[in-house]
Coordinates of C-alpha atoms and ligand atoms in Angstrom, one line a residue:
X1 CA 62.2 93.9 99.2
X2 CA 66.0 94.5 100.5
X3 CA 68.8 92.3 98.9
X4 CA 71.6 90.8 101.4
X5 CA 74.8 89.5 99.8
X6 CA 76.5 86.6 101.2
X7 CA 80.2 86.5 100.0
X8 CA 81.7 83.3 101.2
X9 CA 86.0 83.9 102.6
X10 CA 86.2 81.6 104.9
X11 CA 88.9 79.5 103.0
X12 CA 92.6 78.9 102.9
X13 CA 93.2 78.3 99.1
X14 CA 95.8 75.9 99.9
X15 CA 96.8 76.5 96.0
X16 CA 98.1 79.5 96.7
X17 CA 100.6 78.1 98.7
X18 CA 100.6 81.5 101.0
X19 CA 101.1 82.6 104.7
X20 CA 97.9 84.9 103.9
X21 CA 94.6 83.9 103.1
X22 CA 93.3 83.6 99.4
X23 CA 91.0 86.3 99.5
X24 CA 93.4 88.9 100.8
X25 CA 95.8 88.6 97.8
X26 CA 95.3 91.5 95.4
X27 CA 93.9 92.2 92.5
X28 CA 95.3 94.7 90.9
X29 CA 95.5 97.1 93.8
X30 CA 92.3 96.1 95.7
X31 CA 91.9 92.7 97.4
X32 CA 90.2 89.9 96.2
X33 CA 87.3 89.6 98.5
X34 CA 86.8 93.6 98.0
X35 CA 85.8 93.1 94.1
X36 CA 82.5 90.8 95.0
X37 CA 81.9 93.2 97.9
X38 CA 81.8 96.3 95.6
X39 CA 79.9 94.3 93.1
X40 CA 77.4 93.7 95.2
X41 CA 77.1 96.9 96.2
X42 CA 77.0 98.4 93.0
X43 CA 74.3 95.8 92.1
X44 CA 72.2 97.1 95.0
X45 CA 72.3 94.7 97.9
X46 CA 71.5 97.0 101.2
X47 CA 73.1 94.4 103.2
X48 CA 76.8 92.6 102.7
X49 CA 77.9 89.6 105.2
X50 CA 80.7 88.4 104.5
X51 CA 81.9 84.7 105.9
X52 CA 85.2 84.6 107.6
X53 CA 87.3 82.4 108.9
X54 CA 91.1 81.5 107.5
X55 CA 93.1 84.2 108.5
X56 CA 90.1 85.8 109.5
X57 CA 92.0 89.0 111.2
X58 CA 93.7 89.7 108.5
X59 CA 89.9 89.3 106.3
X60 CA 88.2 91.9 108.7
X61 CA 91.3 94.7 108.8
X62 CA 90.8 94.4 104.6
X63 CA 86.9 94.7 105.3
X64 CA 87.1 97.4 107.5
X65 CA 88.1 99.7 104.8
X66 CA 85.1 98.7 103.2
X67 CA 82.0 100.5 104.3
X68 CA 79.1 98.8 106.4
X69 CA 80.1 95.1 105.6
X70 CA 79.1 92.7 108.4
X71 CA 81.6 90.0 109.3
X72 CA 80.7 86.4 110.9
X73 CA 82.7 84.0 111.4
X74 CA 83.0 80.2 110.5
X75 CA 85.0 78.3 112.7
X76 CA 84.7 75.5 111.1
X77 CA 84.8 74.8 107.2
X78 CA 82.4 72.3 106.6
X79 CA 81.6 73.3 103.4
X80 CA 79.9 76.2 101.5
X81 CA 76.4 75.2 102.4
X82 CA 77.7 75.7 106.2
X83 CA 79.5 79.0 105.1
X84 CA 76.2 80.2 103.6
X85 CA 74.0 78.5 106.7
X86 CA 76.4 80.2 109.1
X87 CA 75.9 83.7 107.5
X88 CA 72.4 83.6 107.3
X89 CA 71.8 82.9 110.9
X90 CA 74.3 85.3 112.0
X91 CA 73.5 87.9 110.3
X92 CA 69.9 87.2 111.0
X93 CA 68.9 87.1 107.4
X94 CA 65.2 86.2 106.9
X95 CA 63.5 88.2 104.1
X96 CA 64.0 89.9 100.7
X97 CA 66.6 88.1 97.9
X98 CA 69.9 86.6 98.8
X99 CA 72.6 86.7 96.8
X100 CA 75.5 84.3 97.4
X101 CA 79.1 85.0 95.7
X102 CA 82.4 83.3 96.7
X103 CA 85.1 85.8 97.4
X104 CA 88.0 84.1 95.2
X105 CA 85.6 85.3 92.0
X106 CA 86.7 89.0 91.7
X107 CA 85.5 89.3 88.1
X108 CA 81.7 89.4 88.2
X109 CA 80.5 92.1 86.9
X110 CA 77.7 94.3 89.2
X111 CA 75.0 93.9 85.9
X112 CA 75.0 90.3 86.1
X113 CA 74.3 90.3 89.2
X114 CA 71.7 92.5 89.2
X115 CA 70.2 90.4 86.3
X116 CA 70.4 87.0 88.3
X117 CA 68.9 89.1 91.7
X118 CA 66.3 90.3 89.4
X119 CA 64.6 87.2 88.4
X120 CA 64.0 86.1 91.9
X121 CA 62.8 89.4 92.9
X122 CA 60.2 89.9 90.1
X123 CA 59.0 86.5 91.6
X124 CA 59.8 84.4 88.2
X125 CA 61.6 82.0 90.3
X126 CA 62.4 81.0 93.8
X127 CA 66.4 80.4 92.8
X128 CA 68.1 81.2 90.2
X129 CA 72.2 80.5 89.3
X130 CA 74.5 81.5 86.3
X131 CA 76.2 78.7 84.2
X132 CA 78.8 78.4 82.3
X133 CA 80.7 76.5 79.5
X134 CA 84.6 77.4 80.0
X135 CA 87.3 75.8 77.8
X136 CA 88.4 73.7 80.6
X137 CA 85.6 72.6 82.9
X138 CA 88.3 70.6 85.3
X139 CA 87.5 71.4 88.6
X140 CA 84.3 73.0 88.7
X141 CA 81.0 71.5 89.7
X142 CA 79.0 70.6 86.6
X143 CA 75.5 71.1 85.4
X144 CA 72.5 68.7 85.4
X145 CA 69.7 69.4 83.5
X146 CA 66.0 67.5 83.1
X147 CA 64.3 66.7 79.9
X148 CA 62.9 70.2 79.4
X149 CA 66.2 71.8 80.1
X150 CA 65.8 72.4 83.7
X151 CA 68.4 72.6 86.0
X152 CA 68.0 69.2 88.1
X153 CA 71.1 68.9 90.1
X154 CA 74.9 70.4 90.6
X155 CA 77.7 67.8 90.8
X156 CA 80.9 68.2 92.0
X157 CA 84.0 67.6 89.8
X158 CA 85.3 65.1 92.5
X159 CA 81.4 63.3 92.7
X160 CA 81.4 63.1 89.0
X161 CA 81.6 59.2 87.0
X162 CA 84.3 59.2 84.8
X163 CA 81.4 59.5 82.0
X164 CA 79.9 62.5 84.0
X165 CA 82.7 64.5 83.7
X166 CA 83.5 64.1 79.9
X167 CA 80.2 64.7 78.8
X168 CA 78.6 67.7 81.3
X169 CA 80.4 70.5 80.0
X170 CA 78.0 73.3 81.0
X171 CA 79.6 74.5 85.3
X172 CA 78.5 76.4 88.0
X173 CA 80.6 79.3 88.6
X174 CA 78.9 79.7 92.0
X175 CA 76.7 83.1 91.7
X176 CA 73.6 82.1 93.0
X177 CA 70.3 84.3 94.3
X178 CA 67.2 82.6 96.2
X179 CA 64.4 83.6 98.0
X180 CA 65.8 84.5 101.4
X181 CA 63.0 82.5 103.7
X182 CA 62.8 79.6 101.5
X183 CA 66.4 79.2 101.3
X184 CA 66.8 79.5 105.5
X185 CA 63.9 77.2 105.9
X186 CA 65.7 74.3 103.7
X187 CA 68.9 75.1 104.1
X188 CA 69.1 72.5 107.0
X189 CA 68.4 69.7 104.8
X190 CA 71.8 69.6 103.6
X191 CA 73.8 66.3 104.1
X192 CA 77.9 66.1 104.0
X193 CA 77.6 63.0 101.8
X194 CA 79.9 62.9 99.4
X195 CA 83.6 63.2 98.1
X196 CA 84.6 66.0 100.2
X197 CA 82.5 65.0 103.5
X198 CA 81.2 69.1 103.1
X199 CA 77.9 70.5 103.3
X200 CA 77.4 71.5 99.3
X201 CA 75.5 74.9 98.8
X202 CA 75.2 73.4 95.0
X203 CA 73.0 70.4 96.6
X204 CA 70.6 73.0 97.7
X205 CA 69.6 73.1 93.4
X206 CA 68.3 69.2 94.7
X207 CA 67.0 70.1 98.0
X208 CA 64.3 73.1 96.3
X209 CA 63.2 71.1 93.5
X210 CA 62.2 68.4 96.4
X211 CA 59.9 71.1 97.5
X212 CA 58.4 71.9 94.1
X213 CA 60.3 75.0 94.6
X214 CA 61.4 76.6 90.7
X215 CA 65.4 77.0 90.7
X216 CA 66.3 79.0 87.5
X217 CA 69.8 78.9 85.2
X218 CA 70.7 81.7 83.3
X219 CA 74.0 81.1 80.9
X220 CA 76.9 83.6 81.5
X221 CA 78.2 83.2 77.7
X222 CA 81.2 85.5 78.8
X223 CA 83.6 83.4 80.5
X224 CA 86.0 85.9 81.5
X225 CA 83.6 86.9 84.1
X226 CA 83.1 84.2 85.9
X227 CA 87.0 82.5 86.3
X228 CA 87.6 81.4 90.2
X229 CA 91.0 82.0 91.8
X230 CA 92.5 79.2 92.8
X231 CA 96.1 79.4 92.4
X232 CA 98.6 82.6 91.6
X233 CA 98.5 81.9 87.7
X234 CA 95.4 82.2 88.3
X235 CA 94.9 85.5 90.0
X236 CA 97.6 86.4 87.3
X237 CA 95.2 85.7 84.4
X238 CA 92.1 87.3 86.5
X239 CA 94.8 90.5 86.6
X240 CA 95.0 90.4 82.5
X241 CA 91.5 90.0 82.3
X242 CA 90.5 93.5 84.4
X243 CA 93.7 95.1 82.9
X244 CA 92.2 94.6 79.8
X245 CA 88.6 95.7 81.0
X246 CA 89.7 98.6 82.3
X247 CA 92.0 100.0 79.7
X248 CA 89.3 99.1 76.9
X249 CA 86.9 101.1 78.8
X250 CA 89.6 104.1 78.8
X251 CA 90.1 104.0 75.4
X252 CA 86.8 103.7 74.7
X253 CA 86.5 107.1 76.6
X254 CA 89.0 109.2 74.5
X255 CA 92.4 107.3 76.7
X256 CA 95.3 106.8 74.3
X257 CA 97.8 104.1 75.3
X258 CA 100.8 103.1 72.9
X259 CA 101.0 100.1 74.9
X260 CA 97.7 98.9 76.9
X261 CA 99.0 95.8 77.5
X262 CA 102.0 97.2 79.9
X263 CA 99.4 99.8 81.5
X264 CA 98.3 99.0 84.2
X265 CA 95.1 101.4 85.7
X266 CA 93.0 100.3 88.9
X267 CA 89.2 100.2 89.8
X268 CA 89.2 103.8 91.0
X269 CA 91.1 105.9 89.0
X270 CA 89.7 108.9 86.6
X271 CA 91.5 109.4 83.1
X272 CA 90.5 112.4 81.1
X273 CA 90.2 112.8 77.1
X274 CA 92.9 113.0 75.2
X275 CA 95.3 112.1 77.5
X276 CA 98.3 109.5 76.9
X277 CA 99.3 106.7 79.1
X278 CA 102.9 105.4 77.7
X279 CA 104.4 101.6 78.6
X280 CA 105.3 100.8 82.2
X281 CA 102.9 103.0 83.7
X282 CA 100.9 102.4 87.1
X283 CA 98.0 104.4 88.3
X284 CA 96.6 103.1 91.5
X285 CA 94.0 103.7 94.7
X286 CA 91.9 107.3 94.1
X287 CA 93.9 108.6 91.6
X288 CA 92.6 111.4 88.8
X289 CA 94.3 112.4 86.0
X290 CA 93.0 115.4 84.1
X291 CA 93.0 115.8 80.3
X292 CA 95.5 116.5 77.8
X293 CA 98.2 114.9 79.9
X294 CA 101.3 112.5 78.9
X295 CA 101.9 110.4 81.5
X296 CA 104.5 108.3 81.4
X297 CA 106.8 105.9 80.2
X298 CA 107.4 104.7 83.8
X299 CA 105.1 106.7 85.9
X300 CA 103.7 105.4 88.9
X301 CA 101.1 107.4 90.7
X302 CA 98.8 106.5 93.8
X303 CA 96.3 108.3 95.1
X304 CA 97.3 111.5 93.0
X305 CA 95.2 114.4 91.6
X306 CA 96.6 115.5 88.7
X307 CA 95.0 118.5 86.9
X308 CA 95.0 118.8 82.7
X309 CA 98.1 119.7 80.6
X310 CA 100.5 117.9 82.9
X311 CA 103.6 115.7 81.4
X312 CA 104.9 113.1 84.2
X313 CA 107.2 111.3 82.7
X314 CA 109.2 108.6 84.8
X315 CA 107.8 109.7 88.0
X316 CA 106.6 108.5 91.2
X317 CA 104.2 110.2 92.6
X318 CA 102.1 109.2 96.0
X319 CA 99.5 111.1 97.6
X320 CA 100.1 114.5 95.4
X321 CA 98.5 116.9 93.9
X322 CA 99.6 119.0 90.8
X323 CA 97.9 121.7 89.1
X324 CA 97.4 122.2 85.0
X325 CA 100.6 122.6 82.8
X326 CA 103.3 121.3 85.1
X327 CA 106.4 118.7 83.6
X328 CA 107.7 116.3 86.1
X329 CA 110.7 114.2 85.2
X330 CA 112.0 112.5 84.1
X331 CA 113.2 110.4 87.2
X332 CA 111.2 112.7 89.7
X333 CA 109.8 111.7 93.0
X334 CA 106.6 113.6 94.4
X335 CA 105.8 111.9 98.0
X336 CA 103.5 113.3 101.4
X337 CA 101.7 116.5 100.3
X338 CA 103.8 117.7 97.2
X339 CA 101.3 120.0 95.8
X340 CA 103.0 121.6 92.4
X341 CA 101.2 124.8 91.2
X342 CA 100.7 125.3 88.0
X343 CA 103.3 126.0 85.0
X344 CA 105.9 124.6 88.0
X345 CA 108.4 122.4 86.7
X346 CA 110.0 119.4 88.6
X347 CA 112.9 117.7 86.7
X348 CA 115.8 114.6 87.0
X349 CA 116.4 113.0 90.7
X350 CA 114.2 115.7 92.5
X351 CA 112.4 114.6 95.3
X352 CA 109.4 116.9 96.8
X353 CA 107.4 115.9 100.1
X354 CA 105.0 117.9 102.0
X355 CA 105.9 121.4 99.8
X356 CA 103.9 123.6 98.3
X357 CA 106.1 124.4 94.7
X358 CA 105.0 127.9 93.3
X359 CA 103.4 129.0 90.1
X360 CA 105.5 128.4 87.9
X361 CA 108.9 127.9 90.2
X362 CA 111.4 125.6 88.9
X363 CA 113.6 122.6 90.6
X364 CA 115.2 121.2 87.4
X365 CA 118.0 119.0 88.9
X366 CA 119.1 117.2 91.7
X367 CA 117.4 118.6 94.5
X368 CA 115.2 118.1 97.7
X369 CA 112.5 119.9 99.0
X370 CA 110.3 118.5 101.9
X371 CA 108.5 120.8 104.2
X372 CA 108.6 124.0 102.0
X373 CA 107.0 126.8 101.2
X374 CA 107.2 128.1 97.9
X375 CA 106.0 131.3 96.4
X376 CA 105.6 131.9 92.5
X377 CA 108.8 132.2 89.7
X378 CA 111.1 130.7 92.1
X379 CA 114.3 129.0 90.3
X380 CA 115.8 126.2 92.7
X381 CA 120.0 125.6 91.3
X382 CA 120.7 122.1 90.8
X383 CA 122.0 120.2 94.4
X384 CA 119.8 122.2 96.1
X385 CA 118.7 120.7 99.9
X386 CA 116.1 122.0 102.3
X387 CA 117.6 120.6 105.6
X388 CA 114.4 119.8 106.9
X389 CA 115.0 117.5 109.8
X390 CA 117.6 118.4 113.1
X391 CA 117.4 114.5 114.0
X392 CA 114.1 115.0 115.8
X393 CA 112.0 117.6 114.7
X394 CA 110.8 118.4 111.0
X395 CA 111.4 122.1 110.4
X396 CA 110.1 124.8 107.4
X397 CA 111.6 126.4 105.1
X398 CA 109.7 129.1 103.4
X399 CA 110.6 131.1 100.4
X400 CA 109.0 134.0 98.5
X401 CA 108.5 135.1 95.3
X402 CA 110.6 135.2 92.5
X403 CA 113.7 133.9 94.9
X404 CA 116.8 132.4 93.0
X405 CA 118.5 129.9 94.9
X406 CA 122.4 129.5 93.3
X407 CA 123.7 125.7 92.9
X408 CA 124.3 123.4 95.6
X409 CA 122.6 125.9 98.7
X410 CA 122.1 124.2 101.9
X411 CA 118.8 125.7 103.6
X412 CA 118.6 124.7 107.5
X413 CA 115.5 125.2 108.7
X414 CA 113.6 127.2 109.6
X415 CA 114.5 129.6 107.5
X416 CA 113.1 132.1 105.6
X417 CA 114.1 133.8 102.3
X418 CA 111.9 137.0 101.2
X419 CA 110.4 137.9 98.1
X420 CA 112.7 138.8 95.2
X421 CA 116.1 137.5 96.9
X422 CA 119.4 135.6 95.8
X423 CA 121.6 133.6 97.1
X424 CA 124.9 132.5 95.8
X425 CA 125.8 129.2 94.6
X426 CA 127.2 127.3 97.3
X427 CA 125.9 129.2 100.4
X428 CA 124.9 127.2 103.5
X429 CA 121.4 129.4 104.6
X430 CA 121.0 129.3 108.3
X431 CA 119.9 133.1 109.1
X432 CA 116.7 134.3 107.3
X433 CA 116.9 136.5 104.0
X434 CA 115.4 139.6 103.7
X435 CA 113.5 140.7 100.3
X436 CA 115.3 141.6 97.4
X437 CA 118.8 141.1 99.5
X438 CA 122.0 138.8 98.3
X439 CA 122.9 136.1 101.0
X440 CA 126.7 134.9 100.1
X441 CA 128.1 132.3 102.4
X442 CA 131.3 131.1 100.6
X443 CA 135.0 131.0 101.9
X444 CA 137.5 133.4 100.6
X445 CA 139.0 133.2 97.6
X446 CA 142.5 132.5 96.3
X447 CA 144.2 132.1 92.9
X448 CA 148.0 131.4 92.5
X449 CA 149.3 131.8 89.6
X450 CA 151.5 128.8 87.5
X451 CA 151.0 126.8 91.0
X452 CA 149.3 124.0 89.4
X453 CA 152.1 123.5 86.6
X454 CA 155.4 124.3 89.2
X455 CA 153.9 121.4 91.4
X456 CA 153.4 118.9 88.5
X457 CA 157.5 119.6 87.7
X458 CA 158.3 119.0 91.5
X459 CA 156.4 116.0 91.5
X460 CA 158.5 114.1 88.4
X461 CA 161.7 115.8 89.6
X462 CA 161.5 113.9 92.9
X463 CA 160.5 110.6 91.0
X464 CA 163.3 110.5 88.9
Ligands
UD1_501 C1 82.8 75.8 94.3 C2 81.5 75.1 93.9 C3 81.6 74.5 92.5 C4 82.0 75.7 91.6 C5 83.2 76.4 92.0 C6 83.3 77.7 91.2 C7 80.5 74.1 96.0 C8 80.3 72.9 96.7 N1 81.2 74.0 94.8 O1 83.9 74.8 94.3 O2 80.4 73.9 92.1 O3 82.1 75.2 90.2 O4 83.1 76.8 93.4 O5 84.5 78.4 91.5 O6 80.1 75.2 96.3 N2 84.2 78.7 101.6 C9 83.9 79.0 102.8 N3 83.7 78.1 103.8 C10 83.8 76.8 103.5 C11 84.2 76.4 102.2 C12 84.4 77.4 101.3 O7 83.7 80.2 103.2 O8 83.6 76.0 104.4 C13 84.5 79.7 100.6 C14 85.9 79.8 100.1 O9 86.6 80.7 100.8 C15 85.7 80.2 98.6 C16 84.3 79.8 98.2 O10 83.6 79.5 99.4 O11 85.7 81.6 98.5 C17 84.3 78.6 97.3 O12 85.0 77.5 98.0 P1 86.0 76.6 97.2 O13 86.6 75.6 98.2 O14 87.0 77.4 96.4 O15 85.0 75.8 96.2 P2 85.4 75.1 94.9 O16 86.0 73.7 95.2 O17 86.1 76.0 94.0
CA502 CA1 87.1 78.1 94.2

């Protein structure tokens, strides 16, 4: 039987006190709502709807990115029973398991969700839900259970008598999976009466045990998981929490980190053994680091391949590629389509975009190089510029093997320099090399002798 997921977004989360809607802050690098989506995913529902409605453009255009997820809308918030009532008839959902998540819960983990989908798909129970016991149960909906220990009824923290909510400590997180035809044919008995004047998808606990229908609670005893973002401490303590998942996970892999607790690793990236991840460091979207690298202190890379044996260290790098054994840094920027060969070395306040930089070719200082071609044992002087841009087009600069480019050379482009040439420090390139050839471009020189010191005597005479 085929599982849907329900993730309810409709919200505002006043709390956040935001122009944008809750569920498109981030997490990390990845949006809230897109952490229950995955998880869902990765737990094996076919299907994901997901229930928009606050800032509801700006929920689809995150959603988008996100393969296959169906979007309907609630106009209206009355409520997560309506959110969930909305999705189902939208979407058409009649059959199979349905598993509802809310979207401002980004930790849940893809096993526990399998778990709870599990026992209503084996036919143990027609609903089941995860509790919880947090150290602060203020604000969430809380537990009631029977004689036998059955789960009899959800209340909300703003329904609850003063004696309710000091002694029911055991909450809903709001992770719940039912039996998809039972829950659409009594998921109109809902009322709005209460606190909130909402339709409660926690009433429908009530609502199946009314039918004889078995609702099932399984305890979450990890906390961490389950911790709804309400406000932006909040979503800062949900960031510690996956920081710390993450980077345990890494080290439990062969990952070293001096720091882990100022490194900060997204949901997608690939670390390999044995290599080092120093303070301040940021790897983000589809990034891959190989092994035996140092990367770091103050490296911040996004959507970078990085091959093994490389040492980054203060660099930024975004949408790159570099090959085994190169040293970036410190202070280097690799932007657009830098791909650095291997053994290549970039060093202090270098930026490369869109360049190929050749086996083992050097830019040590001060340079840029954007829309170059470089060939193998190249040696870039410090201050060196590709003049890439004539105020409208982008132009190429392409230089050959085993080139040495003197200090301070100006290349318009398009040029070319062939294999094997040099060029003087100071030259301004604008006409193509030929291989193995000198290009000089520098202004005659001229040495007086004693001028220097028969000035600095005119100079006082005339003063005194
Ligand atoms: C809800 C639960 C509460 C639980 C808590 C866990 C209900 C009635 N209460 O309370 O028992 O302890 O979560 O965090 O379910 N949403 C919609 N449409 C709506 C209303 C809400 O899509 O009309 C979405 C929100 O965007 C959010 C989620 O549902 O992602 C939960 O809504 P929220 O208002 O945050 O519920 P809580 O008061 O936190
Ligand atoms: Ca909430």
């Amino acid at each position: 039987m085929s599982i849907t997921a329900i993730v309810l977004a409709a919200g505002e989360g006043t709390r956040m006190r935001s122009r944008h809607p809750k569920v498109a802050h981030k997490l990390l690098d990845r949006p809230l709502v897109s952490w229950p989506v995955r998880a869902a995913r990765e737990a094996g529902a076919e299907r994901v709807v997901t229930v928009v409605g606050h800032g509801a453009d700006e929920v689809r255009a995150i959603l988008a990115d996100e393969k296959g997820v169906e979007c309907v809308e609630q106009t209206e918030r009355r409520g997560t029973g309506h959110a969930c009532r909305v999705a189902l008839e939208g979407a058409d959902v009649r059959e199979g398991t349905v598993v509802v998540l809310y979207g401002d819960s980004p930790l849940l983990r893809a096993e526990t969700i399998r778990e709870l989908v599990g026992r209503v798909e084996q036919g143990d129970t027609d609903a089941a839900l995860l509790t919880m016991t947090p150290p602060d149960p203020t604000g969430y909906g809380r537990i009631v259970t029977d004689e036998v220990g059955r789960v009899k009824a959800i209340i909300e923290d703003k329904d609850c008598t003063p004696e309710q909510r000091a002694s029911l400590t055991e909450c809903n997180p709001g992770v719940y999976a039912f039996d998809a035809a039972r829950l659409r044919a009594h998921i109109g008995e809902l009322t709005c009466d209460n606190a909130q004047g909402e339709y409660y998808l926690t009433d429908m606990v009530e609502v199946f045990r009314r039918h004889g229908l078995s609702v099932e609670a399984v305890h979450c005893d990890d906390y961490s998981e389950l911790l709804g973002v309400n406000s932006r401490a909040q979503l800062a303590e949900a960031a510690r929490i996956m920081q710390r998942r993450i980077n345990e996970r890494l080290m439990a892999e062969g990952v070293s980190m001096l720091d882990p607790t100022t490194v900060w690793v997204g949901p997608d990236v690939a670390v390999g053994r044995d290599t080092e991840l120093l303070p301040m460091t940021m790897l983000w979207g589809e990034t891959s680091v190989g092994e035996e690298c140092v990367i770091g202190p103050n490296t911040r890379l996004t959507n970078a391949t990085v091959a093994d044996n490389v040492s980054l260290e203060e660099t930024v790098g975004v949408d790159v590629t570099i090959e085994r054994d190169v040293t970036c840094g410190p202070r280097a920027y690799l932007r657009g389509g830098a791909h650095v060969l291997a053994g290549a070395h970039v060093g202090t306040h270098v930026e490369i975009k869109n360049s190929v930089i050749g086996e083992g070719s050097k830019v040590p200082h001060l340079s840029y190089i954007g829309d170059c071609t470089m060939g193998a044992g190249v040696n870039i002087g410090g201050g060196s510029i590709t003049c890439n841009y004539d105020g409208v087009h982008k132009n190429r600069t392409t230089i050959g093997d085993n080139v040495f480019v003197g200090s301070d050379t100006m290349m318009v482009a398009p040029v070319t320099i062939g294999d094997g040439a040099l060029v003087g420090a100071s030259s301004c390139v604008t006409r193509d090399v030929p291989a193995d050839a000198l290009y000089l471009e520098r202004a005659e020189q001229r040495i007086v002798e004693g001028y220097a010191a028969r000035r600095l005597e005119r100079l006082k005479r005339d003063e005194a």
